[in-house]
Coordinates of C-alpha atoms in Angstrom, one line a residue:
Chain A
M6 CA 25.4 28.4 -72.0
S7 CA 26.9 27.7 -68.5
T8 CA 24.3 27.6 -65.7
P9 CA 25.4 28.2 -62.1
D10 CA 24.7 24.4 -61.6
H11 CA 27.3 23.4 -63.8
T12 CA 29.9 26.1 -62.4
N13 CA 29.6 24.4 -59.1
S14 CA 28.8 20.7 -59.4
R15 CA 29.0 20.4 -55.5
S16 CA 25.9 22.5 -54.8
D17 CA 22.6 21.0 -54.8
P18 CA 19.4 22.6 -56.3
R19 CA 17.7 25.4 -54.1
W20 CA 14.6 23.1 -53.4
V21 CA 16.8 20.2 -52.0
R22 CA 18.7 22.7 -49.8
I23 CA 15.6 24.3 -48.4
T24 CA 13.8 20.9 -47.8
L25 CA 17.0 19.3 -46.1
V26 CA 17.7 22.3 -44.1
T27 CA 14.0 22.5 -43.0
A28 CA 13.9 18.6 -42.2
A29 CA 17.3 19.0 -40.1
L30 CA 16.1 22.0 -38.1
G31 CA 12.7 20.1 -37.5
V32 CA 14.8 17.1 -36.1
V33 CA 16.9 19.4 -33.8
G34 CA 13.9 21.4 -33.0
V35 CA 11.7 18.3 -31.7
L36 CA 14.6 16.3 -30.2
I37 CA 16.4 19.0 -28.4
V38 CA 15.0 22.8 -28.7
I39 CA 11.5 21.9 -27.5
P40 CA 12.4 19.8 -24.5
L41 CA 15.0 22.5 -23.5
V42 CA 12.6 25.2 -23.7
D43 CA 9.9 23.1 -22.0
V44 CA 12.2 22.7 -19.0
F45 CA 12.4 26.5 -18.4
V46 CA 8.7 27.1 -19.2
E47 CA 7.5 24.4 -16.7
A48 CA 9.9 25.7 -14.0
F49 CA 9.1 29.4 -14.7
G50 CA 5.5 28.9 -15.7
R51 CA 4.0 30.3 -12.5
G52 CA 6.4 33.2 -12.1
F53 CA 9.8 33.7 -10.8
G54 CA 8.6 34.3 -7.2
A55 CA 6.9 30.8 -7.2
Y56 CA 10.0 29.2 -8.7
W57 CA 12.2 30.8 -6.2
R58 CA 10.0 29.7 -3.2
T59 CA 9.7 26.0 -4.7
L60 CA 13.6 25.9 -4.5
T61 CA 14.3 27.3 -1.4
A62 CA 11.6 26.4 1.0
D63 CA 12.3 22.9 0.5
E64 CA 14.9 21.8 3.0
D65 CA 15.4 18.4 1.2
T66 CA 16.1 20.2 -2.2
L67 CA 18.7 22.4 -0.5
A68 CA 20.3 19.3 0.9
A69 CA 20.4 17.7 -2.6
I70 CA 21.9 20.7 -4.0
R71 CA 24.6 20.9 -1.3
L72 CA 25.3 17.2 -1.8
T73 CA 25.7 17.5 -5.4
M74 CA 28.2 20.5 -4.7
T75 CA 30.2 18.2 -2.5
V76 CA 30.2 14.9 -4.3
A77 CA 30.7 16.3 -8.0
P78 CA 34.0 18.4 -7.0
I79 CA 35.6 15.3 -5.3
A80 CA 34.9 13.3 -8.3
V81 CA 36.2 15.9 -10.6
V82 CA 39.5 16.5 -8.8
T83 CA 40.3 12.8 -8.4
N84 CA 40.0 12.2 -12.1
L85 CA 41.8 15.4 -13.0
I86 CA 44.8 14.0 -11.1
F87 CA 44.4 10.7 -12.6
G88 CA 44.0 12.3 -16.1
I89 CA 47.1 14.0 -15.9
A90 CA 49.1 11.1 -14.6
A91 CA 47.7 8.9 -17.3
A92 CA 48.2 11.2 -20.0
W93 CA 51.8 11.9 -19.0
A94 CA 52.7 8.1 -19.0
I95 CA 50.8 7.4 -22.3
S96 CA 51.8 10.3 -24.3
R97 CA 55.3 10.7 -23.2
F98 CA 56.8 7.2 -23.0
R99 CA 56.5 3.8 -24.8
F100 CA 56.0 0.6 -22.8
P101 CA 54.3 -2.7 -23.3
G102 CA 50.7 -2.6 -22.8
R103 CA 50.3 0.8 -23.7
T104 CA 47.6 0.4 -26.2
L105 CA 45.7 -2.0 -23.8
L106 CA 45.9 0.7 -21.0
T107 CA 44.5 3.3 -23.4
A108 CA 41.6 1.0 -24.2
L109 CA 41.1 0.2 -20.5
I110 CA 40.7 3.9 -19.6
D111 CA 37.6 3.9 -21.7
L112 CA 36.0 0.9 -20.2
P113 CA 33.8 2.8 -17.9
F114 CA 31.9 4.4 -20.8
S115 CA 30.9 1.0 -21.9
V116 CA 29.5 -0.3 -18.5
S117 CA 25.8 0.5 -17.9
P118 CA 25.6 3.2 -14.9
V119 CA 23.4 0.7 -13.0
V120 CA 26.0 -2.0 -13.3
A121 CA 28.6 0.7 -12.0
G122 CA 26.6 1.2 -8.9
L123 CA 25.9 -2.5 -8.4
I124 CA 29.7 -3.3 -8.4
F125 CA 30.2 -1.0 -5.5
V126 CA 27.3 -2.4 -3.7
L127 CA 28.8 -5.9 -4.1
I128 CA 32.1 -4.8 -2.6
F129 CA 31.0 -2.4 0.1
G130 CA 27.4 -3.2 0.8
L131 CA 26.3 -5.0 4.0
Q132 CA 26.5 -8.3 2.2
G133 CA 29.4 -7.4 0.2
Y134 CA 33.1 -8.7 0.4
L135 CA 34.1 -5.9 2.7
G136 CA 30.6 -5.4 4.3
P137 CA 31.0 -7.4 7.6
W138 CA 34.7 -5.7 8.0
L139 CA 33.2 -2.0 7.4
R140 CA 30.2 -2.8 9.8
A141 CA 32.7 -3.8 12.5
H142 CA 34.6 -0.6 12.3
D143 CA 31.2 1.3 12.0
W144 CA 32.0 2.9 8.6
R145 CA 29.4 3.4 6.0
I146 CA 30.2 3.8 2.4
I147 CA 27.0 2.5 0.5
F148 CA 23.9 4.5 1.4
A149 CA 26.2 7.4 2.4
T150 CA 28.3 10.0 0.8
P151 CA 31.5 7.9 0.0
G152 CA 29.4 5.5 -2.1
L153 CA 28.0 8.4 -4.0
V154 CA 31.5 9.7 -4.6
L155 CA 32.9 6.3 -5.6
A156 CA 30.0 5.7 -8.1
T157 CA 30.4 9.3 -9.8
T158 CA 34.0 8.8 -10.0
F159 CA 33.7 5.5 -11.8
V160 CA 31.5 6.8 -14.4
T161 CA 33.4 10.2 -15.0
F162 CA 36.6 8.3 -15.0
P163 CA 37.7 8.6 -18.7
F164 CA 36.7 12.1 -19.4
V165 CA 40.0 14.1 -18.5
A166 CA 42.4 11.3 -19.5
R167 CA 40.8 10.9 -22.8
E168 CA 40.9 14.5 -23.7
L169 CA 44.4 15.2 -22.5
I170 CA 46.2 12.0 -24.3
P171 CA 45.5 13.5 -27.9
V172 CA 46.4 17.0 -26.8
M173 CA 49.7 15.9 -25.2
E174 CA 50.6 13.6 -28.1
A175 CA 50.1 16.4 -30.7
I176 CA 52.2 19.1 -28.8
G177 CA 55.0 16.4 -28.4
A178 CA 57.9 16.5 -25.9
D179 CA 60.4 18.7 -27.6
E180 CA 59.8 21.7 -25.3
E181 CA 59.7 19.4 -22.2
I182 CA 63.1 17.9 -23.2
A183 CA 64.6 21.3 -23.7
A184 CA 63.3 22.4 -20.2
V185 CA 64.8 19.4 -18.6
S186 CA 68.2 19.7 -20.3
L187 CA 68.2 23.5 -19.2
G188 CA 67.9 22.1 -15.5
A189 CA 64.3 22.2 -14.7
S190 CA 63.0 20.0 -11.9
G191 CA 59.9 17.7 -12.3
W192 CA 57.6 20.3 -10.7
Q193 CA 59.0 23.3 -12.6
L194 CA 58.6 21.3 -15.8
F195 CA 54.9 20.7 -15.2
R196 CA 54.1 24.0 -13.9
R197 CA 56.0 26.2 -16.5
V198 CA 55.9 23.9 -19.6
T199 CA 53.4 21.1 -19.5
L200 CA 50.5 23.0 -17.9
P201 CA 50.5 26.1 -20.0
N202 CA 50.4 23.8 -23.0
I203 CA 47.7 21.7 -22.1
K204 CA 45.6 24.1 -20.0
W205 CA 42.6 24.5 -22.6
G206 CA 42.5 20.6 -23.1
L207 CA 42.2 20.4 -19.4
V208 CA 39.5 22.9 -19.1
Y209 CA 37.5 21.0 -21.9
G210 CA 37.9 17.7 -20.1
L211 CA 37.0 19.3 -16.8
I212 CA 33.8 20.8 -17.9
L213 CA 32.5 17.6 -19.5
C214 CA 33.5 15.6 -16.5
N215 CA 31.8 17.9 -14.2
A216 CA 28.7 18.1 -16.2
R217 CA 28.5 14.2 -16.1
A218 CA 29.3 14.2 -12.4
M219 CA 26.6 16.5 -11.5
G220 CA 24.1 14.9 -13.8
E221 CA 24.9 11.3 -12.9
F222 CA 21.7 9.4 -12.2
G223 CA 21.9 5.5 -12.6
A224 CA 25.0 4.9 -10.6
V225 CA 24.2 6.9 -7.8
Y226 CA 20.7 5.8 -7.7
V227 CA 22.1 2.2 -7.0
V228 CA 24.4 3.3 -4.1
S229 CA 22.4 5.8 -2.5
G230 CA 19.6 4.3 -0.7
H231 CA 17.3 7.2 -1.5
I232 CA 17.5 8.7 2.2
T233 CA 15.7 12.1 1.6
G234 CA 17.9 15.1 2.7
R235 CA 20.9 12.6 3.3
T236 CA 21.7 10.9 0.2
D237 CA 19.7 12.5 -2.5
T238 CA 21.7 14.4 -5.1
M239 CA 20.1 16.8 -7.5
P240 CA 19.2 14.4 -10.2
L241 CA 17.8 11.8 -7.5
R242 CA 15.8 14.6 -6.0
V243 CA 14.3 15.2 -9.5
E244 CA 13.1 11.7 -9.8
K245 CA 11.8 11.8 -6.0
L246 CA 9.8 14.8 -6.7
F247 CA 8.5 13.4 -9.8
Q248 CA 7.4 10.2 -8.0
E249 CA 5.7 12.2 -5.4
Y250 CA 3.7 14.1 -8.3
N251 CA 5.4 17.4 -7.2
T252 CA 6.0 18.4 -10.8
P253 CA 6.8 22.1 -10.2
G254 CA 9.5 21.0 -7.7
A255 CA 10.9 18.4 -9.9
F256 CA 11.2 21.0 -12.9
A257 CA 12.5 23.6 -10.7
V258 CA 15.6 21.3 -9.8
A259 CA 15.7 20.2 -13.4
S260 CA 16.1 23.8 -14.6
L261 CA 19.2 24.1 -12.5
L262 CA 20.6 21.1 -14.0
A263 CA 19.6 22.3 -17.4
S264 CA 21.3 25.7 -16.8
L265 CA 24.5 23.7 -15.9
A266 CA 24.2 21.9 -19.3
L267 CA 23.9 25.2 -21.2
V268 CA 26.8 26.7 -19.5
T269 CA 28.9 23.6 -20.3
L270 CA 27.8 23.8 -23.8
A271 CA 28.7 27.4 -24.1
V272 CA 32.2 27.0 -22.6
K273 CA 32.7 23.9 -24.7
T274 CA 31.8 25.6 -27.9
A275 CA 34.1 28.8 -27.0
L276 CA 37.0 26.5 -26.6
E277 CA 36.4 24.7 -29.8
W278 CA 36.3 28.1 -31.7
K279 CA 39.5 29.2 -30.0
T280 CA 41.1 25.8 -30.9
R281 CA 40.1 26.2 -34.6
R282 CA 41.4 30.0 -34.6
D283 CA 44.7 28.9 -33.1
L284 CA 45.0 26.2 -35.6
A285 CA 44.4 28.5 -38.5
E286 CA 46.8 31.0 -37.1
A287 CA 49.5 28.4 -36.8
A288 CA 48.9 27.2 -40.4
R289 CA 48.9 30.8 -41.7
L290 CA 52.2 31.5 -39.8
R291 CA 53.8 28.3 -41.3
S292 CA 52.7 29.1 -44.8
E293 CA 54.4 32.8 -44.4
G294 CA 57.5 31.3 -43.1
E295 CA 57.8 29.0 -46.3
E296 CA 57.3 31.7 -48.9
P297 CA 60.5 33.6 -48.8
Chain B
M30 CA 63.0 9.1 -29.2
N31 CA 61.3 7.0 -26.8
D32 CA 64.2 5.5 -25.1
V33 CA 65.5 9.1 -24.9
N34 CA 62.2 10.2 -23.2
R35 CA 62.3 7.7 -20.6
R36 CA 66.0 8.6 -19.7
V37 CA 65.4 12.3 -20.1
L38 CA 61.8 13.1 -18.8
P39 CA 61.0 12.4 -15.3
G40 CA 57.9 10.9 -13.7
F41 CA 57.6 7.6 -15.7
R42 CA 57.4 5.3 -12.8
L43 CA 55.3 7.7 -10.6
S44 CA 52.8 8.5 -13.5
L45 CA 52.5 4.9 -14.8
G46 CA 52.2 3.5 -11.4
Y47 CA 49.5 5.9 -10.0
T48 CA 47.5 5.5 -13.3
L49 CA 47.8 1.5 -12.8
A50 CA 46.9 1.7 -9.0
Y51 CA 43.9 4.1 -9.6
L52 CA 42.6 2.1 -12.6
G53 CA 43.0 -1.1 -10.7
V54 CA 41.4 0.0 -7.5
L55 CA 38.4 1.9 -9.1
V56 CA 37.5 0.1 -12.1
L57 CA 39.3 -3.4 -12.6
V58 CA 39.0 -4.8 -9.0
P59 CA 35.2 -3.9 -8.8
L60 CA 34.4 -5.2 -12.2
V61 CA 36.3 -8.5 -11.4
A62 CA 34.4 -8.6 -8.1
C63 CA 31.2 -8.4 -10.1
F64 CA 32.2 -11.5 -12.4
L65 CA 33.4 -13.4 -9.2
K66 CA 30.3 -12.8 -7.4
A67 CA 28.4 -14.1 -10.3
A68 CA 30.6 -17.1 -10.3
T69 CA 30.0 -18.0 -6.7
L70 CA 26.2 -18.8 -7.9
P71 CA 25.9 -22.6 -9.1
F72 CA 25.4 -22.6 -12.8
D73 CA 21.7 -23.8 -12.7
R74 CA 20.9 -21.0 -10.5
F75 CA 22.8 -18.6 -12.6
W76 CA 21.1 -19.7 -15.5
A77 CA 17.7 -19.7 -13.7
A78 CA 18.5 -16.1 -12.9
V79 CA 19.2 -14.9 -16.3
S80 CA 16.7 -16.8 -18.3
T81 CA 13.4 -16.1 -16.5
D82 CA 10.7 -15.0 -19.1
R83 CA 10.8 -11.5 -17.4
A84 CA 14.8 -11.2 -17.8
V85 CA 14.5 -12.3 -21.4
A86 CA 11.8 -9.9 -22.2
A87 CA 13.9 -7.2 -20.8
Y88 CA 17.0 -8.1 -22.7
E89 CA 15.0 -8.4 -26.1
L90 CA 13.4 -4.9 -25.1
T91 CA 16.7 -3.5 -24.3
V92 CA 18.5 -4.6 -27.5
G93 CA 15.6 -4.1 -29.6
A94 CA 14.9 -0.6 -28.6
S95 CA 18.6 0.3 -28.7
L96 CA 18.9 -1.1 -32.3
V97 CA 15.9 0.8 -33.5
S98 CA 17.0 4.1 -31.9
A99 CA 20.6 3.7 -33.3
A100 CA 19.1 3.0 -36.8
I101 CA 17.0 6.3 -36.5
N102 CA 20.1 8.1 -35.5
V103 CA 22.0 7.1 -38.5
V104 CA 19.3 8.6 -40.7
V105 CA 18.6 11.8 -38.8
G106 CA 22.4 12.1 -37.9
L107 CA 23.3 11.7 -41.6
L108 CA 20.7 14.6 -42.4
V109 CA 21.9 17.0 -39.6
A110 CA 25.7 16.3 -40.4
W111 CA 25.4 16.8 -44.1
V112 CA 23.2 20.2 -43.7
L113 CA 25.5 21.4 -40.9
V114 CA 28.8 20.6 -43.2
R115 CA 27.3 21.5 -46.6
Y116 CA 24.9 24.3 -46.4
E117 CA 24.7 28.0 -44.7
F118 CA 21.6 29.1 -43.0
P119 CA 20.8 31.4 -40.2
M120 CA 21.7 30.2 -36.5
K121 CA 24.1 27.3 -38.1
R122 CA 26.5 27.6 -35.1
V123 CA 23.8 27.5 -32.5
V124 CA 22.4 24.5 -34.0
D125 CA 25.8 23.0 -34.3
S126 CA 26.4 23.4 -30.6
L127 CA 23.0 22.4 -29.7
V128 CA 23.7 18.9 -31.1
D129 CA 26.0 18.1 -28.2
L130 CA 23.1 19.0 -25.5
P131 CA 22.3 15.2 -25.0
F132 CA 26.0 14.9 -23.9
A133 CA 25.7 17.8 -21.3
L134 CA 22.2 17.4 -20.2
P135 CA 21.7 15.2 -17.2
T136 CA 19.7 12.0 -18.3
A137 CA 17.2 12.6 -15.4
V138 CA 16.3 16.0 -16.9
A139 CA 15.8 14.6 -20.3
G140 CA 13.5 11.8 -19.0
L141 CA 11.4 14.3 -16.9
V142 CA 11.0 16.5 -19.8
Y143 CA 10.4 13.8 -22.3
S144 CA 7.7 12.1 -20.1
S145 CA 5.9 15.5 -19.9
L146 CA 6.0 16.5 -23.5
Y147 CA 4.4 13.4 -24.8
V148 CA 1.4 13.0 -22.4
Q149 CA -1.8 14.2 -23.7
S150 CA -1.6 17.5 -22.1
G151 CA 1.9 18.1 -23.2
W152 CA 3.2 20.3 -26.1
L153 CA 3.8 17.4 -28.4
G154 CA 1.3 15.0 -26.9
R155 CA -1.7 17.1 -27.7
F156 CA -1.1 16.5 -31.5
L157 CA 0.1 12.9 -31.3
V158 CA -2.4 11.5 -28.8
P159 CA -5.5 12.3 -30.9
L160 CA -3.8 10.6 -33.8
G161 CA -3.4 7.4 -31.8
I162 CA 0.3 7.8 -31.2
Q163 CA 1.0 7.1 -27.4
A164 CA 4.6 8.3 -26.9
A165 CA 4.4 8.4 -23.3
Y166 CA 4.7 5.3 -21.1
S167 CA 5.3 3.0 -23.9
R168 CA 8.1 1.4 -25.9
L169 CA 7.8 4.2 -28.4
A170 CA 8.8 6.5 -25.3
I171 CA 11.8 4.4 -24.7
V172 CA 13.0 4.6 -28.3
L173 CA 12.5 8.3 -28.4
V174 CA 14.5 9.1 -25.2
L175 CA 17.3 6.7 -26.5
V176 CA 17.3 8.5 -29.8
F177 CA 17.8 11.9 -27.8
V178 CA 20.5 10.2 -25.8
G179 CA 22.5 8.8 -28.8
F180 CA 21.8 11.7 -31.1
P181 CA 25.3 13.5 -31.1
F182 CA 27.3 10.3 -31.9
V183 CA 26.4 9.9 -35.6
V184 CA 26.6 13.6 -36.3
R185 CA 29.9 13.9 -34.6
T186 CA 31.3 10.8 -36.3
L187 CA 30.2 12.0 -39.6
E188 CA 31.0 15.6 -39.7
P189 CA 34.9 15.3 -40.0
V190 CA 34.5 12.7 -42.7
L191 CA 32.2 14.9 -44.7
E192 CA 34.5 17.7 -44.4
R193 CA 37.4 15.7 -46.0
I194 CA 35.7 14.4 -48.9
D195 CA 37.5 15.9 -51.9
A196 CA 35.9 18.3 -54.3
D197 CA 37.7 16.8 -57.1
V198 CA 35.8 13.5 -56.7
E199 CA 32.3 15.0 -56.9
E200 CA 33.5 17.3 -59.8
A201 CA 34.8 14.3 -61.7
A202 CA 31.6 12.3 -61.2
A203 CA 29.7 15.4 -62.6
C204 CA 31.9 15.8 -65.6
L205 CA 31.5 12.3 -66.3
G206 CA 27.9 12.8 -66.7
A207 CA 26.6 11.5 -63.4
S208 CA 23.5 13.4 -62.1
R209 CA 23.5 14.9 -58.7
L210 CA 21.6 12.0 -57.2
Q211 CA 24.0 9.6 -58.7
T212 CA 27.0 11.4 -57.4
V213 CA 25.6 11.5 -53.8
T214 CA 24.4 7.9 -53.7
R215 CA 27.3 6.2 -55.7
V216 CA 30.2 8.5 -54.8
I217 CA 29.6 10.2 -51.4
F218 CA 27.7 7.7 -49.4
P219 CA 30.1 4.8 -49.9
S220 CA 32.9 7.0 -48.4
L221 CA 30.6 7.5 -45.4
Y222 CA 30.0 3.8 -44.8
P223 CA 32.7 3.4 -41.9
A224 CA 31.7 6.5 -40.1
L225 CA 28.1 5.4 -40.3
V226 CA 28.9 2.1 -38.9
T227 CA 30.9 3.6 -36.1
G228 CA 28.3 6.2 -35.2
F229 CA 25.6 3.4 -35.3
A230 CA 27.6 1.3 -32.8
L231 CA 28.6 4.0 -30.4
S232 CA 24.9 5.1 -30.4
F233 CA 23.8 1.6 -29.8
A234 CA 26.5 0.9 -27.1
R235 CA 25.3 4.1 -25.2
A236 CA 21.6 3.1 -25.5
L237 CA 22.2 -0.4 -24.1
G238 CA 23.2 0.8 -20.7
E239 CA 21.0 3.8 -20.5
Y240 CA 18.9 4.0 -17.3
G241 CA 18.3 7.6 -16.0
S242 CA 16.2 8.8 -18.8
V243 CA 14.2 5.6 -19.6
V244 CA 13.1 5.1 -16.0
F245 CA 11.0 8.4 -16.3
V246 CA 9.3 7.8 -19.5
S247 CA 8.7 4.0 -19.9
G248 CA 6.3 3.3 -17.0
N249 CA 8.6 0.2 -16.1
M250 CA 6.2 -2.4 -16.7
P251 CA 7.5 -6.0 -16.5
F252 CA 7.3 -8.0 -19.9
K253 CA 6.0 -4.6 -21.5
T254 CA 8.4 -1.6 -20.9
E255 CA 11.0 -3.0 -18.5
I256 CA 14.7 -2.8 -19.7
A257 CA 17.4 -4.7 -18.1
P258 CA 19.1 -2.0 -16.1
V259 CA 15.5 -1.4 -14.6
L260 CA 15.3 -5.2 -13.7
I261 CA 18.6 -5.0 -12.1
V262 CA 17.6 -2.3 -9.9
A263 CA 14.2 -4.2 -9.2
R264 CA 16.1 -7.3 -8.1
L265 CA 18.4 -5.1 -6.0
E266 CA 15.4 -3.6 -4.4
E267 CA 14.2 -7.0 -3.3
F268 CA 17.8 -7.8 -1.9
A269 CA 18.3 -10.5 -4.6
Y270 CA 21.9 -9.5 -5.1
A271 CA 22.9 -12.8 -6.7
E272 CA 20.1 -12.4 -9.5
A273 CA 20.9 -8.9 -10.0
T274 CA 24.5 -9.7 -10.4
A275 CA 23.7 -12.5 -12.8
I276 CA 21.7 -10.1 -15.2
A277 CA 24.5 -7.5 -14.8
V278 CA 26.9 -9.9 -16.1
V279 CA 24.8 -10.6 -19.0
L280 CA 24.4 -6.9 -19.7
L281 CA 28.3 -6.4 -19.3
V282 CA 29.0 -9.1 -21.6
I283 CA 26.9 -7.6 -24.4
S284 CA 28.5 -4.1 -24.0
F285 CA 31.8 -5.5 -23.9
A286 CA 31.1 -7.5 -27.2
V287 CA 29.8 -4.4 -28.6
L288 CA 33.0 -2.5 -27.7
V289 CA 35.1 -5.1 -29.3
V290 CA 33.2 -5.0 -32.4
V291 CA 33.5 -1.3 -32.6
N292 CA 37.3 -1.4 -32.3
L293 CA 37.6 -3.9 -34.9
L294 CA 35.3 -1.9 -37.2
E295 CA 37.6 1.2 -36.6
R296 CA 40.6 -0.8 -37.3
W297 CA 39.1 -2.3 -40.5
S298 CA 37.9 1.0 -41.9
K299 CA 41.3 2.7 -41.2
R300 CA 42.8 -0.1 -43.1
V301 CA 40.3 0.0 -46.1
Y302 CA 39.8 3.7 -46.3
A303 CA 43.1 5.0 -45.3

């Protein structure tokens, strides 16, 4: 008498499966889904017209959106260039200290955002190491846009590099060595061989970097000085509206940031599915090649 | 192949030079400056700044809340990872990608919405507050939001390990007469320990430095719900830069220690379970 339980010893009884799935859905529901839905319900609760007015009638909110759209792209692009350079050096060459360098790139992830902001205040702030000199030249970094860019770049520093290094190591250097031996210049090599190979990994790193850059709070909170309309980014605007008991305003800005998170997740998921399909396809081709 | 690469492929000096310069200017010099600034304080003043009752209460709360939230994440993360890897259910792919939401959602949004959910008029607060559970502006609120922030770490470290467990091992255990419960607790769980420890440590490390979400939900009362990063900001706003830096150094040392432990654990588990 063989029961289904014995034919597949890896499956659990039905009641166990149902209980565990329900519990897991409960956890994801309470922790993630309810908060996500709540952001949009609070934002759109009084109709789309009210939502639109809340967003567009407030000059300071518009200024915050413009500032985030300025700061985040600068941080993302500088980290993109760094990420490509670092991945090239680390994945294509062997040199002393290579492991240490790889570890140091991840360092900003283990620094509290508040401390990340503080270190730039210590250097560029009025009482900082370069403070008097900056003041003599009438340059402002802290409590101004350059400070926001610096702090944002610091916290998003590892994203592109740590995404690209494993991708480039997996691809290997064979195609590149072939291209060079056929006479490709450095730029041709990068544009025609390396870039097409790493483009999806690059996009993956970019969207994660961008999500963090637009959403960063702690580090920019410390360097911004909270000058309404001047140095408030979108997350800082959310906090200020919340402190002023302007809950609809806070949720309206928050809903924009939550939409950004959803777009990020959608792109990320699509890229992961694509990678999995490509890997399966490559495995299939390989096994077909071995058969004859 | 490596010597060949350096002779054949271009850009070694340029890419490495740029990497080192950028890393140095943006990350290393500022971090060293922070330690130097703290070192300019005479030791007794440094000690006085980092050992006030308020600061000690803040470290205890930061570390304690991070430990509790990481422990909760191990339990719920194991549950969610297990269900995602082993069972089929409707909307599984959506649930799988939603797990990453805490990575993508700005912490300020998480803080804002958690603070509104658990007050008496909020969606969850209306059920919890009558039961006497105050999950807004309390230590419980801090733990809850830290669980949210660290949630993906355990799930994402466990999933690949669960996928790699051989069916043979489980079938062998079943053939030898183990009950399903024995198979799970004696055969499957032990192979998950390294991943559980890594997930715990990553989630703990993330929680230690968290600021954006906690500042919304905690109420930030000194001695009660004030975490260390909030105390640093409070000192900065009093223009007490030296004190703020001293506390920041303590926080940095704790984070770096956790980082080293994580790396050692990973190396150890690779050696033992490879």
